[in-house]
C-alpha positions as semicolon CSV with decimal commas, in nm:
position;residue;x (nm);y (nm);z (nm)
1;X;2,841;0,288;4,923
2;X;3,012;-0,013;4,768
3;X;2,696;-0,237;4,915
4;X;2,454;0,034;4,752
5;X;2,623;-0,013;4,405
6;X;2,639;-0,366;4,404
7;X;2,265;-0,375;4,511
8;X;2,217;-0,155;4,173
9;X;2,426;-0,413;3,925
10;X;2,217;-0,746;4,084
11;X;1,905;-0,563;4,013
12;X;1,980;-0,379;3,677
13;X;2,086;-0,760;3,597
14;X;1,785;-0,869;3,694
15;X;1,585;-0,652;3,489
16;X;1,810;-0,738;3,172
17;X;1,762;-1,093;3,205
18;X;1,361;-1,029;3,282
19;X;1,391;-0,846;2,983
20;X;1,577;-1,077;2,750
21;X;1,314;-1,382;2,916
22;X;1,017;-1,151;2,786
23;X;1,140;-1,137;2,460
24;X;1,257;-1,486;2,441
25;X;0,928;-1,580;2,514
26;X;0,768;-1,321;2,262
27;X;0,977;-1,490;2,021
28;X;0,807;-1,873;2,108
29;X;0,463;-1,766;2,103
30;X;0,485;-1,655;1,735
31;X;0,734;-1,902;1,619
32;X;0,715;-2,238;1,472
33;X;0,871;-2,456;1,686
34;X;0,982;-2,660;1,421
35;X;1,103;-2,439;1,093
36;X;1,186;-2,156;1,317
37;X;0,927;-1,926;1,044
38;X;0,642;-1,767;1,172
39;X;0,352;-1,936;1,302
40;X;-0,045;-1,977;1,254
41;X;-0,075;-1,741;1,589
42;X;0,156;-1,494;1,398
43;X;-0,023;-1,530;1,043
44;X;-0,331;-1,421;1,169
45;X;-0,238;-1,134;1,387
46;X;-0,039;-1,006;1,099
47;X;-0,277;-1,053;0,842
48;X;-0,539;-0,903;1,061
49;X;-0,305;-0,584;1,069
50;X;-0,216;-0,585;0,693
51;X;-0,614;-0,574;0,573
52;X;-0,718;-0,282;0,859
53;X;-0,461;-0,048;0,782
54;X;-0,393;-0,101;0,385
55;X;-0,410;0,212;0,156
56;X;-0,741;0,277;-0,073
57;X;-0,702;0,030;-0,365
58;X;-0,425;-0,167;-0,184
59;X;-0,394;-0,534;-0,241
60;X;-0,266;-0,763;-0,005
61;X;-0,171;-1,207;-0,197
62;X;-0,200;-1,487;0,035
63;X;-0,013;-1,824;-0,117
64;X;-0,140;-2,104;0,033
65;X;0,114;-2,408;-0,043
66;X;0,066;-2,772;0,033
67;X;0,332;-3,002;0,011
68;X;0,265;-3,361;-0,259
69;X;0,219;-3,670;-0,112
70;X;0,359;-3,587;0,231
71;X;0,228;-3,887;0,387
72;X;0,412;-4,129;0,173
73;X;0,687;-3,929;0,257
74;X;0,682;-3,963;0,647
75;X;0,563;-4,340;0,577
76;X;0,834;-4,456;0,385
77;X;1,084;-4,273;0,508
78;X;1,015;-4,203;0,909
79;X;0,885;-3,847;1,045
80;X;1,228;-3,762;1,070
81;X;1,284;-3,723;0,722
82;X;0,949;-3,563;0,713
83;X;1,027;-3,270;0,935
84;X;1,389;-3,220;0,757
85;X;1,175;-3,190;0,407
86;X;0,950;-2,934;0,628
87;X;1,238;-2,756;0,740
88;X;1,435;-2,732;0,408
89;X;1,097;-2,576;0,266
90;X;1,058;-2,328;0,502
91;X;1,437;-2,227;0,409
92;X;1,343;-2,192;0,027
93;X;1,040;-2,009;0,138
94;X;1,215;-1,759;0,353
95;X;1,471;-1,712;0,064
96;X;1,227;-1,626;-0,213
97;X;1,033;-1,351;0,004
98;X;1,076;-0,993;-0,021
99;X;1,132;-0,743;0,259
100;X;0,781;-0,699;0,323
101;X;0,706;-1,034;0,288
102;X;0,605;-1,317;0,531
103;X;0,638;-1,696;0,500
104;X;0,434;-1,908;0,794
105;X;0,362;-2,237;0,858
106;X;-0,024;-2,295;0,879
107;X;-0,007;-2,650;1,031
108;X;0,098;-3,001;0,894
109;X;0,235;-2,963;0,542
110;X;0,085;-2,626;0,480
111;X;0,253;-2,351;0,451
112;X;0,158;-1,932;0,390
113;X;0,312;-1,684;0,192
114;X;0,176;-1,289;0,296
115;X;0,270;-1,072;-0,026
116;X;0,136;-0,690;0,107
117;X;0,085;-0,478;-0,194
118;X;0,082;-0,755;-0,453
119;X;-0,190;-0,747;-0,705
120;X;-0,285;-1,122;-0,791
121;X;-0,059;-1,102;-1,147
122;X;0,282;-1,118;-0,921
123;X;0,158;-1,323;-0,629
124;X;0,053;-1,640;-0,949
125;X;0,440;-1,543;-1,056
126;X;0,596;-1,569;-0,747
127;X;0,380;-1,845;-0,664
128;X;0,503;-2,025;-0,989
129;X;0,880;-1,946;-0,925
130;X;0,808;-2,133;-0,578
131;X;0,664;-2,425;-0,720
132;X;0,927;-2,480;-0,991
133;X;1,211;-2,431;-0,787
134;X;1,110;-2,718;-0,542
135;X;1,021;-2,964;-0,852
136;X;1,364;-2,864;-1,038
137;X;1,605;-2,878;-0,706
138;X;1,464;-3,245;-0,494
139;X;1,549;-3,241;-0,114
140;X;1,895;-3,406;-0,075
141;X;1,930;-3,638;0,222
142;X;2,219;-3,847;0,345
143;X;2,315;-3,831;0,001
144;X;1,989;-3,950;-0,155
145;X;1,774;-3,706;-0,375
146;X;1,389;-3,703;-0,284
147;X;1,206;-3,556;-0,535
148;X;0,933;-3,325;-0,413
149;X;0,640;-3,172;-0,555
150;X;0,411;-2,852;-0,422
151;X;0,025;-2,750;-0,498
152;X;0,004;-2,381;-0,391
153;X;-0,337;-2,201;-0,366
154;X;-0,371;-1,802;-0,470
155;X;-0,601;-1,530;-0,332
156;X;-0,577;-1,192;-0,333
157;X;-0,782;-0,914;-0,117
158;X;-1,116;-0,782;-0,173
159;X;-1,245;-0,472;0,012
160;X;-1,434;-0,644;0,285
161;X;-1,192;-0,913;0,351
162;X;-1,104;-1,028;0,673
163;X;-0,812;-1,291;0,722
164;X;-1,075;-1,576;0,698
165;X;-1,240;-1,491;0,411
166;X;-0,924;-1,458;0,232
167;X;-0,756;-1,771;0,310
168;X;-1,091;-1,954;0,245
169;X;-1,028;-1,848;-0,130
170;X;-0,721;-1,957;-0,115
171;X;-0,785;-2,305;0,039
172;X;-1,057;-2,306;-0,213
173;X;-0,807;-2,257;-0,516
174;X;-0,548;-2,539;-0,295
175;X;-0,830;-2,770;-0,311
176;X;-0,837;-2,703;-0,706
177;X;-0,499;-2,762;-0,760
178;X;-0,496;-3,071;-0,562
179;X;-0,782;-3,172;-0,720
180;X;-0,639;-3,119;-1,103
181;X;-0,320;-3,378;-1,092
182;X;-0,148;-3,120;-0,813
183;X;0,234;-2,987;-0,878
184;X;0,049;-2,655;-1,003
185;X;-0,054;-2,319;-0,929
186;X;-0,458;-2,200;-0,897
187;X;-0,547;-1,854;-0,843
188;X;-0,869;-1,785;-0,704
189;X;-1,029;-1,534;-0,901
190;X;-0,970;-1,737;-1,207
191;X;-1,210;-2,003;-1,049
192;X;-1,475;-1,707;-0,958
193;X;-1,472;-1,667;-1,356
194;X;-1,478;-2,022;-1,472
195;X;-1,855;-2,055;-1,246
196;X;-2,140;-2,077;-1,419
197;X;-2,381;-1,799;-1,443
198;X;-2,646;-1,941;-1,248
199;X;-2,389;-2,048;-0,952
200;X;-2,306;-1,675;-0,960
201;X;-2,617;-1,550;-0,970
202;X;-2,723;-1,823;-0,691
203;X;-2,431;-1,645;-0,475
204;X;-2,535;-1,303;-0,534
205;X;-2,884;-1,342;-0,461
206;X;-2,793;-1,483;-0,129
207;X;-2,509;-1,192;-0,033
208;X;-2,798;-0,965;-0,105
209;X;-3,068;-1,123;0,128
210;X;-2,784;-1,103;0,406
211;X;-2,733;-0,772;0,356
């Protein structure tokens, strides 16, 4: 008897730590290994979720945000410093979100911000609050301040998006920002207006022939 129940704890031990190892390594797979936020693995499959199963007239804001002159960072200062600057911003990231919210890392210096049910008014405000909070408060290390800059991209869903075609906006309104002195926010539908008509025209033409 004492045998049979000792048999029982070693194997209901067994399947606990199974258990806990499964989850542990649930936990990797969608984890950045780095800022401890959610990964590109993650971003997608969550994304992918958000867009099949919103509500009828539902929008779902992507941020797309790119840290300044990274590279001059991790050059002058050693990789080191680079991945405590990464980690830092992932902690303001994770601090600004709401419940519903989810802050990845996308790869390199890029990070993404999922705002379900956020029309494209409060993801450019939130968006905004991000960027000036990292140009008002520089990263403090070993004592020294290291001003820091972001460019942050803004898309938000249209009927037939998938996760793609919505952080190819995005990137799209990145690039802009980038492009226009950087330390500033673009949102993509403002750059669908600011085309001119015969680029838009152009683009509907060809949507039509591929439908």
């Amino acid at each position: 008897m004492v045998a049979r129940v000792r048999t029982q704890l070693r194997r209901k031990h067994y399947i606990e730590q199974l258990r806990s190892s499964v989850h542990t390594g649930l936990e990797l797979a969608v984890t950045d290994q780095l800022t401890g936020i959610y990964n590109r693995r993650y971003l997608y499959t969550h994304l992918s979720s958000l867009l099949q199963h919103r509500k009828e007239g539902q929008s779902i804001s992507v941020l797309l945000l790119d840290v300044d002159h990274f590279k001059p960072i991790n050059d002058t200062h050693g990789h080191d410093v680079g991945d405590i600057v990464l980690k830092e911003l992932s902690r303001r990231l994770v601090n600004n979100v709401r419940g519903v919210d989810v802050a990845c890392r996308y790869g390199g210096e890029e990070f993404v911000f999922l705002m379900p049910e956020a029309d494209s008014e409060l993801a450019a405000k939130v968006a905004e609050r991000l960027r000036n909070d990292i140009e008002r408060e520089p990263f403090t290390l070993a004592g020294t301040e290291l001003p820091s800059t972001v460019s942050i991209g803004v898309s938000t869903s249209w009927e037939e998006d998938t996760p793609d075609t919505l952080l190819k906006r995005a990137d799209e309104a990145l690039y802009e920002a980038k492009e226009n002195g950087r330390n500033q926010v673009v949102v993509a539908s403002d750059l669908q207006t600011k085309k001119p008509p015969e680029e838009t025209a152009s683009e509907n033409t060809l949507k039509q022939n591929i439908i």
